[in-house]
mmCIF file with all atom_site columns, C-alpha atoms in Angstrom:
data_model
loop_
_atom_site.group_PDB
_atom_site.id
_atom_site.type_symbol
_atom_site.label_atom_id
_atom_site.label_alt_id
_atom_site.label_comp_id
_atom_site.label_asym_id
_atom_site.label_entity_id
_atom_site.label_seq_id
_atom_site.pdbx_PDB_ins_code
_atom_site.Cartn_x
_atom_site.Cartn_y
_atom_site.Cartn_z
_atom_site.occupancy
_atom_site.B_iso_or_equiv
_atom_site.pdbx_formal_charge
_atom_site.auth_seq_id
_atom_site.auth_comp_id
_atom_site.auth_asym_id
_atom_site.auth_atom_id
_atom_site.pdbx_PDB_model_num
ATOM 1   C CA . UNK T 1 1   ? 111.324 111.642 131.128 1.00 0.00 ? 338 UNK T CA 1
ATOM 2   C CA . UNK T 1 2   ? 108.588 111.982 128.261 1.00 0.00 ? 339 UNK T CA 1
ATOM 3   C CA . UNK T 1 3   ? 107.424 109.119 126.445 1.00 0.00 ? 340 UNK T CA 1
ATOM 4   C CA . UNK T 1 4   ? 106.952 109.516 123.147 1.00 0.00 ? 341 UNK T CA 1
ATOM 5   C CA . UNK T 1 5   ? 104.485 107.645 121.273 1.00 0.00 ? 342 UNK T CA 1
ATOM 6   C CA . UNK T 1 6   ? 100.738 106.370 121.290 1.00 0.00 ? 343 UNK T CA 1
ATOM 7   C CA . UNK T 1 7   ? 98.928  104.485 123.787 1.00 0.00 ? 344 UNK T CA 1
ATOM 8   C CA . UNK T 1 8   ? 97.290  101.277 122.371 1.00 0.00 ? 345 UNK T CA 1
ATOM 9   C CA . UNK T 1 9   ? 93.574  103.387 122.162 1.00 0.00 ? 346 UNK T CA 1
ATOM 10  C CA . UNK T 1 10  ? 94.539  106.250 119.989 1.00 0.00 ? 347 UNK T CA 1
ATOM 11  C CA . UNK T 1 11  ? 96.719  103.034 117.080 1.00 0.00 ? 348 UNK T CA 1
ATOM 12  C CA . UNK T 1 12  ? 93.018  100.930 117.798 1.00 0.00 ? 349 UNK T CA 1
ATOM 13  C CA . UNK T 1 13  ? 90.922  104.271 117.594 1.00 0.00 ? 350 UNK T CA 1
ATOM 14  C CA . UNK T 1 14  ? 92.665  105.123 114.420 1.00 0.00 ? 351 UNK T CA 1
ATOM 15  C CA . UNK T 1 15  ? 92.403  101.662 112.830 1.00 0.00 ? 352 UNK T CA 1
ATOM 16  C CA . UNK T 1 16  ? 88.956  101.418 113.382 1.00 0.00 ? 353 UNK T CA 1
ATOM 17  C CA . UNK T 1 17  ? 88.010  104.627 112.009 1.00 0.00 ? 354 UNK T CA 1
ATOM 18  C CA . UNK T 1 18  ? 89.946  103.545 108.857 1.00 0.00 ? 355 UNK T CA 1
ATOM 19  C CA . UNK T 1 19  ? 88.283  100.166 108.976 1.00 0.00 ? 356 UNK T CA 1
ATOM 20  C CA . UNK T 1 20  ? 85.057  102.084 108.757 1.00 0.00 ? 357 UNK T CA 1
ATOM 21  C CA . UNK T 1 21  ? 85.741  104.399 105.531 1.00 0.00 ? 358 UNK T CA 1
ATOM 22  C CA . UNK T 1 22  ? 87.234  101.345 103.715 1.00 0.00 ? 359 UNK T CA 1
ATOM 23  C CA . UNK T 1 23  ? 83.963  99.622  104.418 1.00 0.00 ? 360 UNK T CA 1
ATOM 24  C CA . UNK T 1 24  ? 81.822  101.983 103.273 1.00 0.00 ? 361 UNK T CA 1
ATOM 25  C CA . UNK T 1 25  ? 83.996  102.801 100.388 1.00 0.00 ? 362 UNK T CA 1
ATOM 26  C CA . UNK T 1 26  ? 83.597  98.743  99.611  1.00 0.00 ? 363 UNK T CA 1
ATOM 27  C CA . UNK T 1 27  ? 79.707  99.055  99.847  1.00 0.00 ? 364 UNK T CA 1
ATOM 28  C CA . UNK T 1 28  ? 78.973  102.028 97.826  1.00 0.00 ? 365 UNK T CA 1
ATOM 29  C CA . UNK T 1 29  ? 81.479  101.015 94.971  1.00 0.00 ? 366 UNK T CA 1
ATOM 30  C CA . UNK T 1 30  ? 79.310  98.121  93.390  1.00 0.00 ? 367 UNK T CA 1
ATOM 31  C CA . UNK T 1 31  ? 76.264  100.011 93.710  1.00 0.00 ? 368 UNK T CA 1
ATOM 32  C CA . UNK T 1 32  ? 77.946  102.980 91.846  1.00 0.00 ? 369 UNK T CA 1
ATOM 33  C CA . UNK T 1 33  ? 79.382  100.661 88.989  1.00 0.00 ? 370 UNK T CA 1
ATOM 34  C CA . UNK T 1 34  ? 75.864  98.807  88.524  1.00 0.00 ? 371 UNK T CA 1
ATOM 35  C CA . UNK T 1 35  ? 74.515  102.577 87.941  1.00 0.00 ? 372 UNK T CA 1
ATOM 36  C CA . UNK T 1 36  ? 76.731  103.385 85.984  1.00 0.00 ? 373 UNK T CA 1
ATOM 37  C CA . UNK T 1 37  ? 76.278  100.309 84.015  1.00 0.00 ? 374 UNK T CA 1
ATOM 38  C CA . UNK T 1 38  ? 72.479  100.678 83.968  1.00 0.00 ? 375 UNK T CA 1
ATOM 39  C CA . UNK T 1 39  ? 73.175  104.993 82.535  1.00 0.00 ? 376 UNK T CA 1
ATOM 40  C CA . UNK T 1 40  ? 75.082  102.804 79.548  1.00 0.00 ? 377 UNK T CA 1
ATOM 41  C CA . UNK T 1 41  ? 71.799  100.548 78.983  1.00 0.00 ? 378 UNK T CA 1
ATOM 42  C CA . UNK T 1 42  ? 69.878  103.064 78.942  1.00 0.00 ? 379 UNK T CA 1
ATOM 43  C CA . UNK T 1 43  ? 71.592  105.228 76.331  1.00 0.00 ? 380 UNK T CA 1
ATOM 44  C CA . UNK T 1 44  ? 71.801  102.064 74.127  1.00 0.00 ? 381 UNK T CA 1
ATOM 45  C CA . UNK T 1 45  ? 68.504  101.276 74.376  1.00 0.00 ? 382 UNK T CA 1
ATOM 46  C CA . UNK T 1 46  ? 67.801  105.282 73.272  1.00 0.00 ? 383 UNK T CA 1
ATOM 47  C CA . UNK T 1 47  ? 70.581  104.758 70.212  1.00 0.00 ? 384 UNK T CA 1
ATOM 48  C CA . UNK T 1 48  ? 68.464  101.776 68.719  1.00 0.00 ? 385 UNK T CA 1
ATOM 49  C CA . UNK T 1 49  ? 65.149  103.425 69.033  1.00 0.00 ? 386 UNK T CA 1
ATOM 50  C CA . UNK T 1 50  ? 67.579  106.577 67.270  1.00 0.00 ? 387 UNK T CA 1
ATOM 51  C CA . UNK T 1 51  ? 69.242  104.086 64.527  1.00 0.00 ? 388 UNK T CA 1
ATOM 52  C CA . UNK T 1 52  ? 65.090  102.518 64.066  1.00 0.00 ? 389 UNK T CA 1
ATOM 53  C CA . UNK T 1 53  ? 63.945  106.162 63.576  1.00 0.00 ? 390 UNK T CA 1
ATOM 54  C CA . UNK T 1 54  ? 66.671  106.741 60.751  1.00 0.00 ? 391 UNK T CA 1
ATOM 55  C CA . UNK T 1 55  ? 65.820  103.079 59.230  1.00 0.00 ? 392 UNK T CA 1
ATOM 56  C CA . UNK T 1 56  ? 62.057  104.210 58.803  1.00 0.00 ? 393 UNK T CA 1
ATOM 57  C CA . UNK T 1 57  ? 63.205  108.179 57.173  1.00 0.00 ? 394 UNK T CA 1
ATOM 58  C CA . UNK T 1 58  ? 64.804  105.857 54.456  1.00 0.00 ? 395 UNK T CA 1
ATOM 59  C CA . UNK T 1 59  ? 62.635  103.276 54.135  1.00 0.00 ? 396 UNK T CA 1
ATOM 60  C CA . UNK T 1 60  ? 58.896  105.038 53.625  1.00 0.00 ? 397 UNK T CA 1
ATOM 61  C CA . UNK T 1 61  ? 58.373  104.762 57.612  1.00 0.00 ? 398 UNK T CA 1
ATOM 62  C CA . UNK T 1 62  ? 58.608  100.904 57.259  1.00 0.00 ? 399 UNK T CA 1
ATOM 63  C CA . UNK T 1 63  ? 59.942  99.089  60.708  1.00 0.00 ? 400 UNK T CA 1
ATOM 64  C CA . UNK T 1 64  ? 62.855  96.639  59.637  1.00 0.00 ? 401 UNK T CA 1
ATOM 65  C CA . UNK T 1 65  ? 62.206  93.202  59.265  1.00 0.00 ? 402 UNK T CA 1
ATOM 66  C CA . UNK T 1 66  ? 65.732  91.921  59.446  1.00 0.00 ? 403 UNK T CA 1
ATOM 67  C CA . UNK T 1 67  ? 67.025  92.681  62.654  1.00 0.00 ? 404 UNK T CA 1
ATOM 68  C CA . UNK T 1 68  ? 69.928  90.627  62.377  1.00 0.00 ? 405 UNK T CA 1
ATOM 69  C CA . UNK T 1 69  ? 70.905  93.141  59.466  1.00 0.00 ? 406 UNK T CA 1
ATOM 70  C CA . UNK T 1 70  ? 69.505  96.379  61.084  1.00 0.00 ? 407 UNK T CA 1
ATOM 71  C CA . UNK T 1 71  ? 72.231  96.030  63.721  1.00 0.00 ? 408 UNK T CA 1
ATOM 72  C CA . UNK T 1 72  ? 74.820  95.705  61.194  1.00 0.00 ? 409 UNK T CA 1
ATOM 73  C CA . UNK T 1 73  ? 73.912  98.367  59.320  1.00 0.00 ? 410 UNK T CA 1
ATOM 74  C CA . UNK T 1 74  ? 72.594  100.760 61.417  1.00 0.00 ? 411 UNK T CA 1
ATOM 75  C CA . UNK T 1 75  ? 74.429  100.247 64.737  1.00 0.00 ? 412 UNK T CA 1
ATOM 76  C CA . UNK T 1 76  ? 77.663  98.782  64.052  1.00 0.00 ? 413 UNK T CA 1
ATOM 77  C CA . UNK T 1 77  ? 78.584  101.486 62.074  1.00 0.00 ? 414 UNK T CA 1
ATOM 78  C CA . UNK T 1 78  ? 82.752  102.703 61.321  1.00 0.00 ? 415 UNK T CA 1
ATOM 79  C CA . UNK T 1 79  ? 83.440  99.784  64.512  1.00 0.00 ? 416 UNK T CA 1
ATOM 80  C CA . UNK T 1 80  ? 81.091  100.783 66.703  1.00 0.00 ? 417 UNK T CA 1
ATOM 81  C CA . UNK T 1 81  ? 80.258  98.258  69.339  1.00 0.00 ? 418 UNK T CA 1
ATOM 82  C CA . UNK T 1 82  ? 76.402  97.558  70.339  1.00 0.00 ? 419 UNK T CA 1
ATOM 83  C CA . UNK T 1 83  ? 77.498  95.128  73.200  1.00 0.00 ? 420 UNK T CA 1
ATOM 84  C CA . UNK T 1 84  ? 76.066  94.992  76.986  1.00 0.00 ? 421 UNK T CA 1
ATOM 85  C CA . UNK T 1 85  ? 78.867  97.126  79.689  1.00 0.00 ? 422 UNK T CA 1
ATOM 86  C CA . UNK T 1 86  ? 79.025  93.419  80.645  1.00 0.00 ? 423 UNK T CA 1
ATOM 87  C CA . UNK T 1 87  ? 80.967  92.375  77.391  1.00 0.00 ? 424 UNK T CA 1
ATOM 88  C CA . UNK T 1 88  ? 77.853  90.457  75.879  1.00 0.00 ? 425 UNK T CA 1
ATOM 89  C CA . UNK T 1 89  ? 76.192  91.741  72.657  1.00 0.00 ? 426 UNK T CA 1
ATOM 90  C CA . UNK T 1 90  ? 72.914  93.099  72.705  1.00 0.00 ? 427 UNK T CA 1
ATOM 91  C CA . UNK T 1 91  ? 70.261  90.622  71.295  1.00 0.00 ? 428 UNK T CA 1
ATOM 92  C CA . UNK T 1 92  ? 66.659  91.959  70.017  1.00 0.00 ? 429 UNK T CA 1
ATOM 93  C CA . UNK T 1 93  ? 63.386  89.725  70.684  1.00 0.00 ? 430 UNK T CA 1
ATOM 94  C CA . UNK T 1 94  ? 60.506  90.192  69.141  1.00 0.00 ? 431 UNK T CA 1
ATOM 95  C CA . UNK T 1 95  ? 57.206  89.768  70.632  1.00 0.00 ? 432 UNK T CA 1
ATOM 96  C CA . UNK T 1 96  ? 54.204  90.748  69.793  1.00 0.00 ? 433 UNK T CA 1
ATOM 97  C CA . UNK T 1 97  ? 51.112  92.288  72.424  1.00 0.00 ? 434 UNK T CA 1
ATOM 98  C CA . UNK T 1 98  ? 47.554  91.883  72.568  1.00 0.00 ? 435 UNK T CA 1
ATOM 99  C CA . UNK T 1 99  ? 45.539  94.929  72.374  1.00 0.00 ? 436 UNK T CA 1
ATOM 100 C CA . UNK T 1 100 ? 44.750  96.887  76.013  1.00 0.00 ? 437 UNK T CA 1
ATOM 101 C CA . UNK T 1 101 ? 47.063  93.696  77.499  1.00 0.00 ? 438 UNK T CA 1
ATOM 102 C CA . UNK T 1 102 ? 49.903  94.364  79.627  1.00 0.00 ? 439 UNK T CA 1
ATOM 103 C CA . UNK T 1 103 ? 53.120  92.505  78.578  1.00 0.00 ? 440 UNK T CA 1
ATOM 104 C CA . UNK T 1 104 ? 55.089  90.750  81.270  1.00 0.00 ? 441 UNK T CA 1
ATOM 105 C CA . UNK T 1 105 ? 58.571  89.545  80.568  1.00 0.00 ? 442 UNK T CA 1
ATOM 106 C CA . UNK T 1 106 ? 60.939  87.406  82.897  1.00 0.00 ? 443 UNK T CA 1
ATOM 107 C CA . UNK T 1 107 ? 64.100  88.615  84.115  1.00 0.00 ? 444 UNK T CA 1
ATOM 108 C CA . UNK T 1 108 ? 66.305  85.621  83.759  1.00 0.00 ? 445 UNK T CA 1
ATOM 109 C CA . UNK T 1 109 ? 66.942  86.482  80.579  1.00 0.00 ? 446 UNK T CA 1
ATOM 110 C CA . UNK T 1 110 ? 69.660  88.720  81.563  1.00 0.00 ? 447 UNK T CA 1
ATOM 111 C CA . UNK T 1 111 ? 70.126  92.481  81.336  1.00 0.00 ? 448 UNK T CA 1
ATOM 112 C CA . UNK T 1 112 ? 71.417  92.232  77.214  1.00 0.00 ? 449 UNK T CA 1
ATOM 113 C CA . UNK T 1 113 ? 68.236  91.223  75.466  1.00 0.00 ? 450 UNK T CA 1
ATOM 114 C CA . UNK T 1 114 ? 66.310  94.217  74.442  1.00 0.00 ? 451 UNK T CA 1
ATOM 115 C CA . UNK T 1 115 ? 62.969  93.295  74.389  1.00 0.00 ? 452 UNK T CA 1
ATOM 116 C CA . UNK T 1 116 ? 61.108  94.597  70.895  1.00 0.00 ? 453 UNK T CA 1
ATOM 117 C CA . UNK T 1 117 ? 57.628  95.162  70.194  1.00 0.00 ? 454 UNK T CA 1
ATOM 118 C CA . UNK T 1 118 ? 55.853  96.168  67.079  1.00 0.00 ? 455 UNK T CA 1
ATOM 119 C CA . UNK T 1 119 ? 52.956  98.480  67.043  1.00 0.00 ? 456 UNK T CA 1
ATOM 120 C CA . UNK T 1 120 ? 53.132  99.378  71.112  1.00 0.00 ? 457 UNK T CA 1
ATOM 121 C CA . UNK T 1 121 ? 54.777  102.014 73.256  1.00 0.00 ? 458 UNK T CA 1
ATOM 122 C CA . UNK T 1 122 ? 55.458  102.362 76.780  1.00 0.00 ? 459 UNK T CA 1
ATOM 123 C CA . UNK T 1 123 ? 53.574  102.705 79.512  1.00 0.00 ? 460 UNK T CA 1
ATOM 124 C CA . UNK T 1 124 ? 55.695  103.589 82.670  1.00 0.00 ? 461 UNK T CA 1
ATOM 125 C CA . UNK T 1 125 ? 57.629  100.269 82.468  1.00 0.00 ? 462 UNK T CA 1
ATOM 126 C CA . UNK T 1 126 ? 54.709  97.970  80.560  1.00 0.00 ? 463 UNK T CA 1
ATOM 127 C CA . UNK T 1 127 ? 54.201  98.010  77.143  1.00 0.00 ? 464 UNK T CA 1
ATOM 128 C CA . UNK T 1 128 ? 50.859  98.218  75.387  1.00 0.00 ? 465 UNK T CA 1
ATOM 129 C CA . UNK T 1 129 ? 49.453  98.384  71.845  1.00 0.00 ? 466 UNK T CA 1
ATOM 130 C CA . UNK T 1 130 ? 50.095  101.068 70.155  1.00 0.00 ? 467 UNK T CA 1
ATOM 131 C CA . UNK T 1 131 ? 48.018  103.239 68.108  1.00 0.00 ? 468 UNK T CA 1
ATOM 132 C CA . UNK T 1 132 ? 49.966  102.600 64.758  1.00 0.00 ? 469 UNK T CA 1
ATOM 133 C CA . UNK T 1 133 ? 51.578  100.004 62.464  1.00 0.00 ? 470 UNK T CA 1
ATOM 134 C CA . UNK T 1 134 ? 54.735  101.237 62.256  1.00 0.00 ? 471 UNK T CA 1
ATOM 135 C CA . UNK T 1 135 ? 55.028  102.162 66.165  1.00 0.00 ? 472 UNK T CA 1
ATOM 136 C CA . UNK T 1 136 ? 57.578  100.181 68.037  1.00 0.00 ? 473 UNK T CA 1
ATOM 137 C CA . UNK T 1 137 ? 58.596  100.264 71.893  1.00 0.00 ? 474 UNK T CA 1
ATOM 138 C CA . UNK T 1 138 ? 62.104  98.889  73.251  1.00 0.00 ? 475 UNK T CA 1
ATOM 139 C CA . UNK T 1 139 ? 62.554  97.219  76.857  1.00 0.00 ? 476 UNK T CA 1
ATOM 140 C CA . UNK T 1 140 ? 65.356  96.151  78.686  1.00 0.00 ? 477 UNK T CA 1
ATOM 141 C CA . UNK T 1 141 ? 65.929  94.894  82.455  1.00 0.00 ? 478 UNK T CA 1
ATOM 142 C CA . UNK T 1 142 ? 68.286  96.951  84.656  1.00 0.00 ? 479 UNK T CA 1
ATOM 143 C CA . UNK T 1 143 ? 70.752  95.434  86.739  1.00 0.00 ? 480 UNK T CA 1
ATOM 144 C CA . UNK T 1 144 ? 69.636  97.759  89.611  1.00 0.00 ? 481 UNK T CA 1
ATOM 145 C CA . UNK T 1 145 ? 66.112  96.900  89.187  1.00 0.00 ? 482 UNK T CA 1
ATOM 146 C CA . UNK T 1 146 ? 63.186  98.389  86.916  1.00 0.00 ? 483 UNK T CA 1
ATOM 147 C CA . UNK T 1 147 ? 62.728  98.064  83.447  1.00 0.00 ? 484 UNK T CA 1
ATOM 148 C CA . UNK T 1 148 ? 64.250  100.612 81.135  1.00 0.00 ? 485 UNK T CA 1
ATOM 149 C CA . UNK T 1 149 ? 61.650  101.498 77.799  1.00 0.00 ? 486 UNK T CA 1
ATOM 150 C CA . UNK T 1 150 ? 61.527  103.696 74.676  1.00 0.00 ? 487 UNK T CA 1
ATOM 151 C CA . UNK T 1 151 ? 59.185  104.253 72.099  1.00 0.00 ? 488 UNK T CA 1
ATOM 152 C CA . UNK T 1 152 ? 58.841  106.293 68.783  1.00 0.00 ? 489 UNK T CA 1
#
């Protein structure tokens, strides 16, 4: 007679080897989403230094001084939403930088405050003075690490 079927290896062999592609399936998903999160930041972080640029061609060059209204006017626009891929909306802090001194920020401020800096531009991932009054530079945490920055 001929028995039909499969020996207790091959069903364990087989299970394993699916146990394998479902954990690295389960690995490289977060790190994929947090990417793809970050690719989000940083386009929003290039549409406000965008939406800034178009402030200044109709206001003389001037910077806004009412960011609380520059957002609503220039980047909530027809419903648009200017909200962190984590649901929370963007908030812009000021600082201001020393000239030829590096800024340092702190990270537990979370990856949805867009850090905002008159008269400075970027420098790899630091910010230092810039070489005009109405020069501004934009910085943001990722959530993968690094510091995401834009200047005019």
């Amino acid at each position: 007679t001929i028995n039909r079927g499969f020996t207790i290896i091959e069903v364990v062999l087989v299970l394993a080897i699916a146990g394998l592609i479902f954990l690295m399936v389960f690995i490289a998903l977060p790190a994929l989403q947090r990417s793809q999160r970050d690719t989000q930041r940083k386009n929003d972080l290039s549409r406000t230094l965008t939406a800034v640029q178009s402030y200044q061609s109709n206001n003389s060059g001037q910077l806004p001084t009412d960011w609380g209204s520059f957002v609503n006017s220039y980047l909530k626009l027809d419903g648009d939403q200017y909200k962190d891929p984590d649901g929370s909306s963007y908030v812009l802090w000021e600082y201001t930088i020393a000239a030829g001194k590096p800024t340092y920020r702190t990270n537990s401020v979370g990856n949805s405050v867009i850090f905002l800096y008159k008269n400075a531009k970027c420098d790899g991932e630091n910010i230092v003075a810039g070489d005009g009054s109405n020069r501004i530079a934009f910085a943001m945490f990722l959530e993968g690490g690094g510091v995401a920055c834009e200047n005019n």
